[in-house]
Amino acid sequence: MTNNKKIIFSTQTYSYLRERVLEAGDFDKGEIEVKQFPDGERYQRILTDVYERDVVLIGGTISDSDTLEIYDLAYALIKYGAKSIFIIFPYFGYSTMERAVKKGEVVTAKSRAVMFSSLPRTSQGNHFMFFDLHSEGIPHYFEGQVLINHVYCKSIVTNVALELAAPGFVMACTDAGRAKWVESLANDMGVNAAFVFKRRVSGDKTEVTSISADVEGKDVVIYDDMIRTGGSLISAAKAYKDAGANKIFTITTHGLFTNDALDKIKASGVIEKVITTDTHINSYALESDMLRVETIADLIVEELK
């Protein structure tokens, strides 16, 4: 009898998300043995038979080591006879280097896309799934017959915004660069959108010059696809607060929170709560009273159907 269930594997870092997907859907759990040689080289052995099976591999490119782990596993799963492979990248970490601004810069998003495109093709195709990519152009960097699915976490963002903010709130962003996406979110919820205008003071410093909408006496929900150091977020939140905003909440898809960003956000005193998804291990590890984490497991299950 043929087993039609997909087998779910993950890299070591993303085992937490694999468990959530297994809880949310009807899949088989794939097992991998991982060890390290004395020189630090990684040893991997696929323990679950994948011949003529549909295989799912979850792994984010949060470091070069994690990226190679995904590639090595995907290559082996295909070579051991997987009928199809779905590689799920909850967080694609090379999005900020999607183009060269200065002569000689390495466009890492492109080189990584070419690398993953080079995987041998399964009989049913290679499917890559991404979530709220920082740049809309990245899917076009992949070559050959790769099948791309760019999933938007709009349902999570809108549900949380409507739950936390008082009626008549304003959906906002940290700068004009995300205005189109935030406007789309605002239109879906029937609320106004706002963004801040910035002026660059020096190479690494900007200041807010104005705000595009009236926020006085209203709750403000700031959305950004990614929070790293939190500097732009805090600056924008202070501008909205100075303009008379009531409570300010922040929603992000990818919560990296590097350089003690979450502590800095809390210490700023202008943001009530931060909500993120679990696309990055840092979000999963830092959940607290200040940080609420929503899982993308249900979105993954829905897309895999």
Coordinates of N, CA and C in Angstrom, one line a residue, residues 77-293:
L77 N 18.3 14.0 0.1 CA 17.0 13.5 0.0 C 16.6 13.2 -1.4
I78 N 17.0 14.1 -2.3 CA 16.7 13.9 -3.7 C 17.4 12.7 -4.3
K79 N 18.7 12.6 -3.9 CA 19.5 11.4 -4.4 C 19.0 10.1 -3.9
Y80 N 18.4 10.1 -2.7 CA 17.9 8.9 -2.1 C 16.5 8.6 -2.6
G81 N 16.0 9.3 -3.6 CA 14.8 8.9 -4.3 C 13.5 9.6 -4.0
A82 N 13.6 10.8 -3.3 CA 12.3 11.5 -3.0 C 11.6 11.8 -4.3
K83 N 10.3 11.6 -4.3 CA 9.5 11.8 -5.5 C 9.3 13.3 -5.8
S84 N 9.2 14.1 -4.7 CA 9.1 15.6 -4.8 C 9.7 16.1 -3.5
I85 N 10.2 17.4 -3.6 CA 10.7 18.0 -2.4 C 10.1 19.4 -2.3
F86 N 9.7 19.8 -1.1 CA 9.2 21.1 -0.7 C 10.2 21.7 0.3
I87 N 11.0 22.6 -0.1 CA 11.9 23.3 0.8 C 11.3 24.5 1.3
I88 N 11.1 24.6 2.6 CA 10.4 25.7 3.3 C 11.5 26.6 4.0
F89 N 11.6 27.8 3.5 CA 12.5 28.8 4.1 C 11.7 29.8 4.9
P90 N 11.5 29.6 6.2 CA 10.7 30.5 7.0 C 11.3 31.9 6.9
Y91 N 12.7 31.9 6.9 CA 13.4 33.2 6.9 C 14.5 33.1 5.9
F92 N 14.5 33.9 4.8 CA 15.5 33.9 3.8 C 16.5 35.1 4.2
G93 N 17.6 34.7 4.7 CA 18.5 35.7 5.4 C 19.4 36.6 4.5
Y94 N 19.3 36.4 3.2 CA 20.2 37.2 2.3 C 19.4 38.3 1.5
S95 N 18.2 38.5 2.0 CA 17.3 39.5 1.3 C 17.8 40.9 1.3
T96 N 18.6 41.3 2.3 CA 19.1 42.7 2.3 C 20.2 42.9 1.3
M97 N 20.8 41.8 0.8 CA 21.8 41.9 -0.3 C 21.2 41.4 -1.6
E98 N 20.1 42.1 -2.0 CA 19.5 41.6 -3.2 C 19.9 42.4 -4.4
R99 N 20.8 43.4 -4.2 CA 21.3 44.2 -5.3 C 22.6 44.9 -4.9
A100 N 23.4 45.2 -5.9 CA 24.7 45.9 -5.6 C 24.5 47.4 -5.7
V101 N 24.8 48.1 -4.7 CA 24.7 49.6 -4.7 C 26.1 50.2 -5.0
K102 N 27.2 49.6 -4.5 CA 28.5 50.0 -4.7 C 29.2 49.0 -5.6
K103 N 30.1 49.5 -6.5 CA 30.9 48.6 -7.4 C 31.6 47.6 -6.6
G104 N 31.4 46.3 -7.0 CA 32.2 45.2 -6.4 C 31.4 44.5 -5.3
E105 N 30.2 45.0 -4.9 CA 29.4 44.3 -3.9 C 28.9 43.0 -4.4
V106 N 28.9 42.0 -3.5 CA 28.5 40.6 -3.8 C 27.0 40.6 -3.6
V107 N 26.2 40.2 -4.6 CA 24.7 40.1 -4.4 C 24.4 38.7 -3.9
T108 N 24.5 38.5 -2.6 CA 24.4 37.2 -2.0 C 23.0 36.5 -2.3
A109 N 22.0 37.3 -2.3 CA 20.7 36.8 -2.5 C 20.6 36.0 -3.9
K110 N 21.3 36.6 -4.9 CA 21.4 36.0 -6.2 C 22.2 34.7 -6.2
S111 N 23.4 34.8 -5.6 CA 24.3 33.6 -5.6 C 23.7 32.4 -4.8
R112 N 23.0 32.7 -3.7 CA 22.3 31.7 -2.9 C 21.2 31.1 -3.7
A113 N 20.5 31.9 -4.5 CA 19.3 31.4 -5.3 C 19.9 30.5 -6.4
V114 N 21.0 30.9 -7.0 CA 21.6 30.0 -8.0 C 22.0 28.7 -7.4
M115 N 22.6 28.8 -6.2 CA 23.0 27.5 -5.5 C 21.9 26.6 -5.3
F116 N 20.8 27.1 -4.8 CA 19.6 26.2 -4.5 C 19.0 25.7 -5.8
S117 N 19.1 26.6 -6.8 CA 18.5 26.2 -8.1 C 19.3 25.0 -8.8
S118 N 20.5 24.8 -8.3 CA 21.3 23.8 -8.9 C 21.0 22.4 -8.4
L119 N 20.1 22.3 -7.4 CA 19.8 20.9 -6.8 C 19.2 20.1 -7.9
P120 N 19.5 18.8 -8.0 CA 18.9 17.9 -9.0 C 17.3 18.0 -8.9
R121 N 16.6 17.8 -10.0 CA 15.2 17.9 -10.0 C 14.6 16.6 -9.7
T122 N 13.6 16.6 -8.7 CA 12.8 15.4 -8.5 C 11.8 15.2 -9.6
S123 N 11.2 14.0 -9.7 CA 10.3 13.7 -10.8 C 9.1 14.6 -10.7
Q124 N 8.7 15.0 -9.5 CA 7.5 15.9 -9.4 C 7.9 17.4 -9.2
G125 N 9.2 17.7 -9.3 CA 9.6 19.1 -9.2 C 10.1 19.5 -7.8
N126 N 10.9 20.6 -7.8 CA 11.4 21.1 -6.6 C 10.6 22.4 -6.2
H127 N 10.0 22.4 -5.1 CA 9.1 23.5 -4.7 C 9.8 24.3 -3.5
F128 N 9.9 25.6 -3.7 CA 10.5 26.4 -2.6 C 9.5 27.4 -2.1
M129 N 9.4 27.5 -0.8 CA 8.4 28.3 -0.1 C 9.0 29.4 0.8
F130 N 8.6 30.6 0.6 CA 9.2 31.7 1.3 C 8.0 32.5 2.0
F131 N 8.4 33.3 3.0 CA 7.4 34.1 3.8 C 7.8 35.5 3.9
D132 N 7.0 36.4 3.4 CA 7.2 37.9 3.5 C 8.6 38.3 3.2
L133 N 9.0 38.0 2.0 CA 10.4 38.3 1.6 C 10.6 39.8 1.7
H134 N 11.8 40.2 2.0 CA 12.2 41.6 2.2 C 12.2 42.3 0.8
S135 N 12.4 41.6 -0.2 CA 12.4 42.1 -1.6 C 11.6 41.3 -2.5
E136 N 10.6 41.9 -3.2 CA 9.7 41.1 -4.1 C 10.4 40.5 -5.3
G137 N 11.6 41.0 -5.6 CA 12.3 40.5 -6.8 C 13.1 39.2 -6.5
I138 N 13.3 38.8 -5.3 CA 14.1 37.6 -5.0 C 13.6 36.3 -5.7
P139 N 12.3 36.0 -5.7 CA 11.9 34.8 -6.4 C 12.4 34.7 -7.9
H140 N 12.6 35.8 -8.5 CA 13.1 35.8 -9.9 C 14.6 35.5 -10.1
Y141 N 15.3 35.4 -8.9 CA 16.7 35.0 -9.0 C 16.9 33.5 -9.2
F142 N 15.8 32.8 -8.9 CA 16.0 31.3 -9.0 C 15.8 30.9 -10.4
E143 N 16.6 29.9 -10.8 CA 16.7 29.5 -12.2 C 16.1 28.1 -12.5
G144 N 16.0 27.8 -13.8 CA 15.6 26.5 -14.2 C 14.1 26.2 -13.9
Q145 N 13.8 25.0 -13.4 CA 12.4 24.6 -13.3 C 11.9 24.7 -11.8
V146 N 12.6 25.5 -11.0 CA 12.2 25.6 -9.6 C 10.8 26.3 -9.5
L147 N 10.0 25.7 -8.6 CA 8.6 26.3 -8.4 C 8.6 27.1 -7.2
I148 N 8.3 28.4 -7.3 CA 8.4 29.3 -6.1 C 7.0 29.6 -5.6
N149 N 6.9 29.6 -4.3 CA 5.6 30.0 -3.6 C 6.0 31.0 -2.5
H150 N 5.6 32.3 -2.8 CA 5.9 33.4 -1.8 C 4.6 33.6 -1.0
V151 N 4.6 33.2 0.3 CA 3.5 33.2 1.1 C 3.5 34.5 1.9
Y152 N 2.3 35.2 1.9 CA 2.2 36.4 2.7 C 1.5 36.1 4.0
C153 N 2.1 36.7 5.1 CA 1.5 36.4 6.5 C 0.4 37.4 6.8
K154 N -0.3 37.9 5.8 CA -1.3 38.9 6.0 C -2.4 38.5 7.0
S155 N -2.8 37.3 7.0 CA -3.9 36.8 7.9 C -3.4 36.9 9.4
I156 N -2.2 36.6 9.7 CA -1.6 36.7 11.0 C -1.6 38.2 11.4
V157 N -1.1 39.0 10.6 CA -0.9 40.5 10.9 C -2.2 41.1 11.1
T158 N -3.2 40.9 10.3 CA -4.5 41.6 10.4 C -5.3 41.0 11.6
N159 N -5.2 39.7 11.9 CA -5.9 39.2 13.1 C -5.4 39.8 14.4
V160 N -4.0 39.9 14.5 CA -3.4 40.4 15.7 C -3.7 41.9 15.8
A161 N -3.6 42.7 14.7 CA -3.9 44.1 14.8 C -5.3 44.4 15.3
L162 N -6.3 43.7 14.7 CA -7.7 43.9 15.1 C -8.0 43.5 16.5
E163 N -7.2 42.5 17.0 CA -7.4 42.1 18.4 C -6.8 43.1 19.4
L164 N -5.6 43.6 19.1 CA -4.9 44.4 20.1 C -5.3 45.9 20.1
A165 N -5.5 46.5 18.9 CA -5.7 47.9 18.8 C -7.2 48.3 18.9
A166 N -7.4 49.5 19.5 CA -8.8 50.0 19.6 C -9.4 50.3 18.2
P167 N -10.7 50.2 18.1 CA -11.3 50.6 16.8 C -10.9 52.0 16.3
G168 N -10.7 52.1 15.0 CA -10.3 53.4 14.5 C -8.8 53.6 14.5
F169 N -8.0 52.5 14.8 CA -6.6 52.6 14.9 C -6.0 52.9 13.5
V170 N -4.7 53.2 13.5 CA -4.0 53.6 12.3 C -2.9 52.5 12.0
M171 N -2.9 51.9 10.8 CA -1.8 51.0 10.5 C -0.7 51.7 9.9
A172 N 0.5 51.5 10.5 CA 1.7 52.4 10.1 C 2.9 51.6 9.8
C173 N 3.9 52.3 9.2 CA 5.2 51.6 9.0 C 6.3 52.6 9.4
T174 N 7.5 52.0 9.3 CA 8.7 52.8 9.8 C 9.2 53.8 8.8
D175 N 8.9 53.6 7.5 CA 9.3 54.5 6.5 C 8.5 54.3 5.2
A176 N 8.7 55.1 4.3 CA 7.9 55.1 3.0 C 8.2 53.9 2.2
G177 N 9.3 53.2 2.5 CA 9.6 52.0 1.7 C 8.6 50.8 1.8
R178 N 7.9 50.8 3.0 CA 7.0 49.7 3.2 C 5.5 50.2 3.1
A179 N 5.4 51.4 2.6 CA 4.1 52.1 2.6 C 3.0 51.3 1.8
K180 N 3.4 50.8 0.6 CA 2.5 50.1 -0.3 C 1.9 48.9 0.4
W181 N 2.8 48.1 1.1 CA 2.3 46.9 1.8 C 1.4 47.2 3.0
V182 N 1.8 48.2 3.7 CA 1.0 48.6 4.9 C -0.3 49.2 4.4
E183 N -0.3 49.9 3.3 CA -1.6 50.4 2.8 C -2.5 49.3 2.4
S184 N -2.0 48.2 1.9 CA -2.8 47.0 1.5 C -3.4 46.4 2.8
L185 N -2.6 46.3 3.8 CA -3.1 45.8 5.1 C -4.2 46.7 5.7
A186 N -4.0 48.0 5.6 CA -5.0 48.9 6.1 C -6.3 48.8 5.4
N187 N -6.2 48.7 4.0 CA -7.4 48.6 3.2 C -8.2 47.4 3.6
D188 N -7.5 46.3 3.8 CA -8.2 45.0 4.2 C -8.9 45.2 5.5
M189 N -8.4 46.0 6.4 CA -9.1 46.1 7.7 C -10.0 47.4 7.8
G190 N -10.0 48.2 6.7 CA -10.9 49.3 6.7 C -10.4 50.4 7.7
V191 N -9.1 50.6 7.8 CA -8.5 51.6 8.6 C -7.5 52.5 7.8
N192 N -7.1 53.6 8.4 CA -6.2 54.5 7.7 C -4.7 54.0 7.8
A193 N -3.9 54.4 6.9 CA -2.5 54.0 6.9 C -1.6 55.3 7.1
A194 N -0.5 55.1 7.7 CA 0.5 56.2 7.9 C 1.9 55.7 7.7
F195 N 2.7 56.6 7.3 CA 4.2 56.4 7.3 C 4.9 57.7 7.6
V196 N 6.2 57.5 8.0 CA 7.0 58.7 8.4 C 7.9 59.0 7.2
F197 N 8.2 60.3 7.1 CA 9.2 60.8 6.1 C 10.5 61.0 6.9
K198 N 11.6 60.6 6.3 CA 12.9 60.7 7.0 C 13.9 61.5 6.1
R199 N 14.8 62.1 6.9 CA 15.9 62.8 6.2 C 17.2 62.2 6.8
R200 N 18.1 61.9 5.8 CA 19.4 61.3 6.3 C 20.3 62.4 6.8
V201 N 20.7 62.2 8.1 CA 21.6 63.2 8.7 C 23.0 62.9 8.5
S202 N 23.4 61.6 8.5 CA 24.7 61.2 8.2 C 24.7 59.8 7.6
G203 N 25.8 59.1 7.5 CA 25.8 57.8 6.8 C 25.0 56.8 7.4
D204 N 24.9 56.8 8.8 CA 24.1 55.8 9.5 C 23.0 56.3 10.4
K205 N 22.6 57.6 10.2 CA 21.6 58.2 11.0 C 20.6 59.0 10.2
T206 N 19.3 58.8 10.6 CA 18.3 59.5 9.9 C 17.4 60.2 11.0
E207 N 16.6 61.2 10.6 CA 15.7 61.8 11.5 C 14.3 61.9 10.8
V208 N 13.3 61.8 11.6 CA 11.9 61.9 11.1 C 11.5 63.3 10.9
T209 N 11.0 63.7 9.7 CA 10.7 65.1 9.4 C 9.2 65.3 9.4
S210 N 8.4 64.3 9.1 CA 6.9 64.4 9.2 C 6.2 63.1 9.1
I211 N 4.9 63.1 9.3 CA 4.1 61.9 9.3 C 2.9 62.1 8.3
S212 N 2.6 61.1 7.6 CA 1.6 61.2 6.5 C 0.2 61.3 6.9
A213 N -0.2 60.9 8.1 CA -1.6 60.9 8.5 C -1.8 61.3 10.0
D214 N -3.0 61.7 10.3 CA -3.3 62.1 11.7 C -3.4 60.9 12.6
V215 N -2.6 60.9 13.6 CA -2.7 59.7 14.6 C -3.1 60.2 16.0
E216 N -3.4 61.4 16.1 CA -3.7 62.0 17.5 C -4.9 61.3 18.1
G217 N -4.6 60.7 19.3 CA -5.7 60.1 20.1 C -6.0 58.7 19.6
K218 N -5.3 58.2 18.7 CA -5.6 56.8 18.1 C -4.5 55.8 18.4
D219 N -4.8 54.6 18.5 CA -3.8 53.5 18.6 C -3.1 53.4 17.3
V220 N -1.9 53.1 17.3 CA -1.1 52.9 16.1 C -0.4 51.5 16.1
V221 N -0.6 50.8 15.0 CA 0.0 49.5 14.8 C 1.1 49.6 13.8
I222 N 2.4 49.5 14.1 CA 3.5 49.6 13.2 C 3.8 48.2 12.7
Y223 N 3.8 48.0 11.3 CA 4.2 46.8 10.7 C 5.5 46.9 10.0
D224 N 6.5 46.0 10.2 CA 7.7 45.9 9.5 C 8.0 44.5 9.2
D225 N 8.4 44.1 8.0 CA 8.7 42.7 7.7 C 9.8 42.1 8.5
M226 N 10.7 43.0 9.0 CA 11.9 42.5 9.7 C 12.3 43.5 10.8
I227 N 12.6 43.0 12.0 CA 13.2 43.8 13.0 C 14.5 43.2 13.4
R228 N 15.6 44.0 13.2 CA 16.9 43.6 13.5 C 17.4 44.3 14.8
T229 N 17.9 45.5 14.6 CA 18.4 46.3 15.8 C 17.3 47.1 16.5
G230 N 16.2 47.3 15.7 CA 15.1 48.1 16.3 C 15.2 49.6 16.3
G231 N 16.3 50.1 15.7 CA 16.6 51.5 15.7 C 15.5 52.3 14.9
S232 N 15.2 51.9 13.7 CA 14.2 52.5 12.9 C 12.8 52.5 13.5
L233 N 12.5 51.3 14.1 CA 11.2 51.1 14.8 C 11.1 52.1 15.9
I234 N 12.1 52.2 16.8 CA 12.0 53.1 18.0 C 11.8 54.5 17.5
S235 N 12.6 54.9 16.5 CA 12.5 56.3 16.0 C 11.1 56.6 15.4
A236 N 10.6 55.7 14.7 CA 9.2 55.9 14.1 C 8.2 55.9 15.2
A237 N 8.3 55.0 16.2 CA 7.3 55.0 17.3 C 7.3 56.3 18.1
K238 N 8.5 56.8 18.3 CA 8.6 58.1 19.1 C 8.0 59.2 18.3
A239 N 8.1 59.2 17.0 CA 7.5 60.2 16.1 C 6.0 60.1 16.2
Y240 N 5.4 58.9 16.1 CA 4.0 58.7 16.2 C 3.5 59.2 17.6
K241 N 4.3 58.9 18.6 CA 3.9 59.2 20.0 C 3.9 60.8 20.1
D242 N 4.9 61.4 19.6 CA 5.0 62.9 19.7 C 3.9 63.5 18.9
A243 N 3.3 62.8 17.9 CA 2.2 63.3 17.1 C 0.9 63.1 17.8
G244 N 0.9 62.5 19.0 CA -0.3 62.3 19.8 C -0.9 60.9 19.8
A245 N -0.2 60.0 19.3 CA -0.7 58.6 19.2 C -1.0 58.1 20.6
N246 N -2.0 57.2 20.8 CA -2.4 56.6 22.1 C -1.4 55.4 22.3
K247 N -1.9 54.2 22.2 CA -1.0 53.1 22.4 C -0.4 52.7 21.1
I248 N 0.8 52.2 21.1 CA 1.6 51.8 19.9 C 2.0 50.3 20.1
F249 N 1.5 49.5 19.1 CA 1.9 48.1 19.0 C 2.8 47.9 17.8
T250 N 3.6 46.9 17.8 CA 4.4 46.6 16.7 C 4.2 45.1 16.2
I251 N 4.1 44.9 14.9 CA 4.0 43.5 14.4 C 5.0 43.4 13.3
T252 N 5.8 42.3 13.4 CA 6.8 41.9 12.4 C 6.7 40.5 12.0
T253 N 7.1 40.2 10.8 CA 7.1 38.7 10.4 C 8.4 38.1 10.9
H254 N 9.5 38.8 10.7 CA 10.8 38.2 11.0 C 11.5 38.9 12.2
G255 N 11.4 38.4 13.4 CA 12.0 39.0 14.6 C 13.4 38.5 14.8
L256 N 14.4 39.3 14.4 CA 15.8 38.8 14.7 C 16.3 39.4 16.0
F257 N 15.9 40.6 16.3 CA 16.3 41.2 17.6 C 17.7 41.1 18.0
T258 N 18.6 41.5 17.1 CA 20.0 41.5 17.3 C 20.5 42.7 18.2
N259 N 21.6 42.5 18.8 CA 22.2 43.6 19.6 C 21.3 44.1 20.7
D260 N 20.6 43.1 21.4 CA 19.7 43.5 22.5 C 18.6 44.4 22.1
A261 N 18.1 44.2 20.9 CA 17.1 45.0 20.3 C 15.8 45.0 21.1
L262 N 15.4 43.8 21.6 CA 14.1 43.8 22.4 C 14.2 44.6 23.7
D263 N 15.4 44.5 24.4 CA 15.6 45.3 25.6 C 15.5 46.8 25.3
K264 N 16.1 47.2 24.1 CA 16.1 48.6 23.7 C 14.6 49.1 23.4
I265 N 13.9 48.2 22.8 CA 12.5 48.5 22.4 C 11.7 48.7 23.7
K266 N 11.9 47.8 24.7 CA 11.2 47.9 25.9 C 11.6 49.2 26.7
A267 N 12.9 49.4 26.7 CA 13.4 50.6 27.4 C 13.0 51.9 26.8
S268 N 12.6 51.9 25.5 CA 12.2 53.2 24.9 C 10.9 53.7 25.5
G269 N 10.1 52.8 26.0 CA 8.8 53.2 26.7 C 7.7 53.7 25.9
V270 N 7.8 53.5 24.5 CA 6.8 54.0 23.6 C 6.0 52.9 23.0
I271 N 6.5 51.7 23.1 CA 5.8 50.5 22.5 C 5.2 49.6 23.5
E272 N 3.9 49.3 23.4 CA 3.2 48.5 24.4 C 3.7 47.0 24.3
K273 N 3.7 46.5 23.1 CA 4.0 45.1 22.8 C 4.5 44.9 21.4
V274 N 5.3 43.8 21.3 CA 5.8 43.4 20.0 C 5.3 42.0 19.7
I275 N 4.8 41.9 18.5 CA 4.2 40.6 18.0 C 5.0 40.1 16.8
T276 N 5.5 38.9 16.8 CA 6.3 38.4 15.7 C 5.8 37.0 15.4
T277 N 6.2 36.5 14.2 CA 6.0 35.1 13.9 C 7.2 34.3 14.4
D278 N 7.1 33.0 14.2 CA 8.3 32.1 14.7 C 9.2 31.7 13.5
T279 N 9.3 32.6 12.5 CA 10.2 32.3 11.3 C 11.6 32.3 11.7
H280 N 12.0 32.9 12.8 CA 13.4 33.0 13.2 C 13.6 32.4 14.6
I281 N 14.7 31.7 14.8 CA 15.0 31.0 16.1 C 15.0 32.1 17.2
N282 N 15.5 33.3 17.0 CA 15.5 34.3 18.0 C 14.2 34.6 18.6
S283 N 13.2 34.7 17.7 CA 11.8 35.0 18.2 C 11.3 33.8 19.1
Y284 N 11.6 32.6 18.7 CA 11.2 31.4 19.5 C 11.8 31.5 20.8
A285 N 13.1 31.9 20.9 CA 13.8 31.8 22.1 C 13.5 33.0 23.1
L286 N 13.1 34.1 22.5 CA 12.9 35.4 23.3 C 11.5 35.7 23.8
E287 N 10.6 34.8 23.5 CA 9.2 35.0 23.9 C 9.1 35.4 25.3
S288 N 8.3 36.5 25.6 CA 8.2 37.0 27.0 C 6.9 37.9 27.1
D289 N 6.8 38.6 28.2 CA 5.6 39.5 28.3 C 5.7 40.6 27.3
M290 N 6.9 41.0 26.9 CA 7.0 42.1 25.9 C 6.8 41.5 24.5
L291 N 7.2 40.3 24.3 CA 7.2 39.7 22.9 C 6.2 38.5 22.8
R292 N 5.3 38.6 22.0 CA 4.3 37.5 21.7 C 4.6 36.9 20.3
V293 N 4.7 35.6 20.3 CA 5.1 34.9 19.1 C 3.9 34.1 18.5

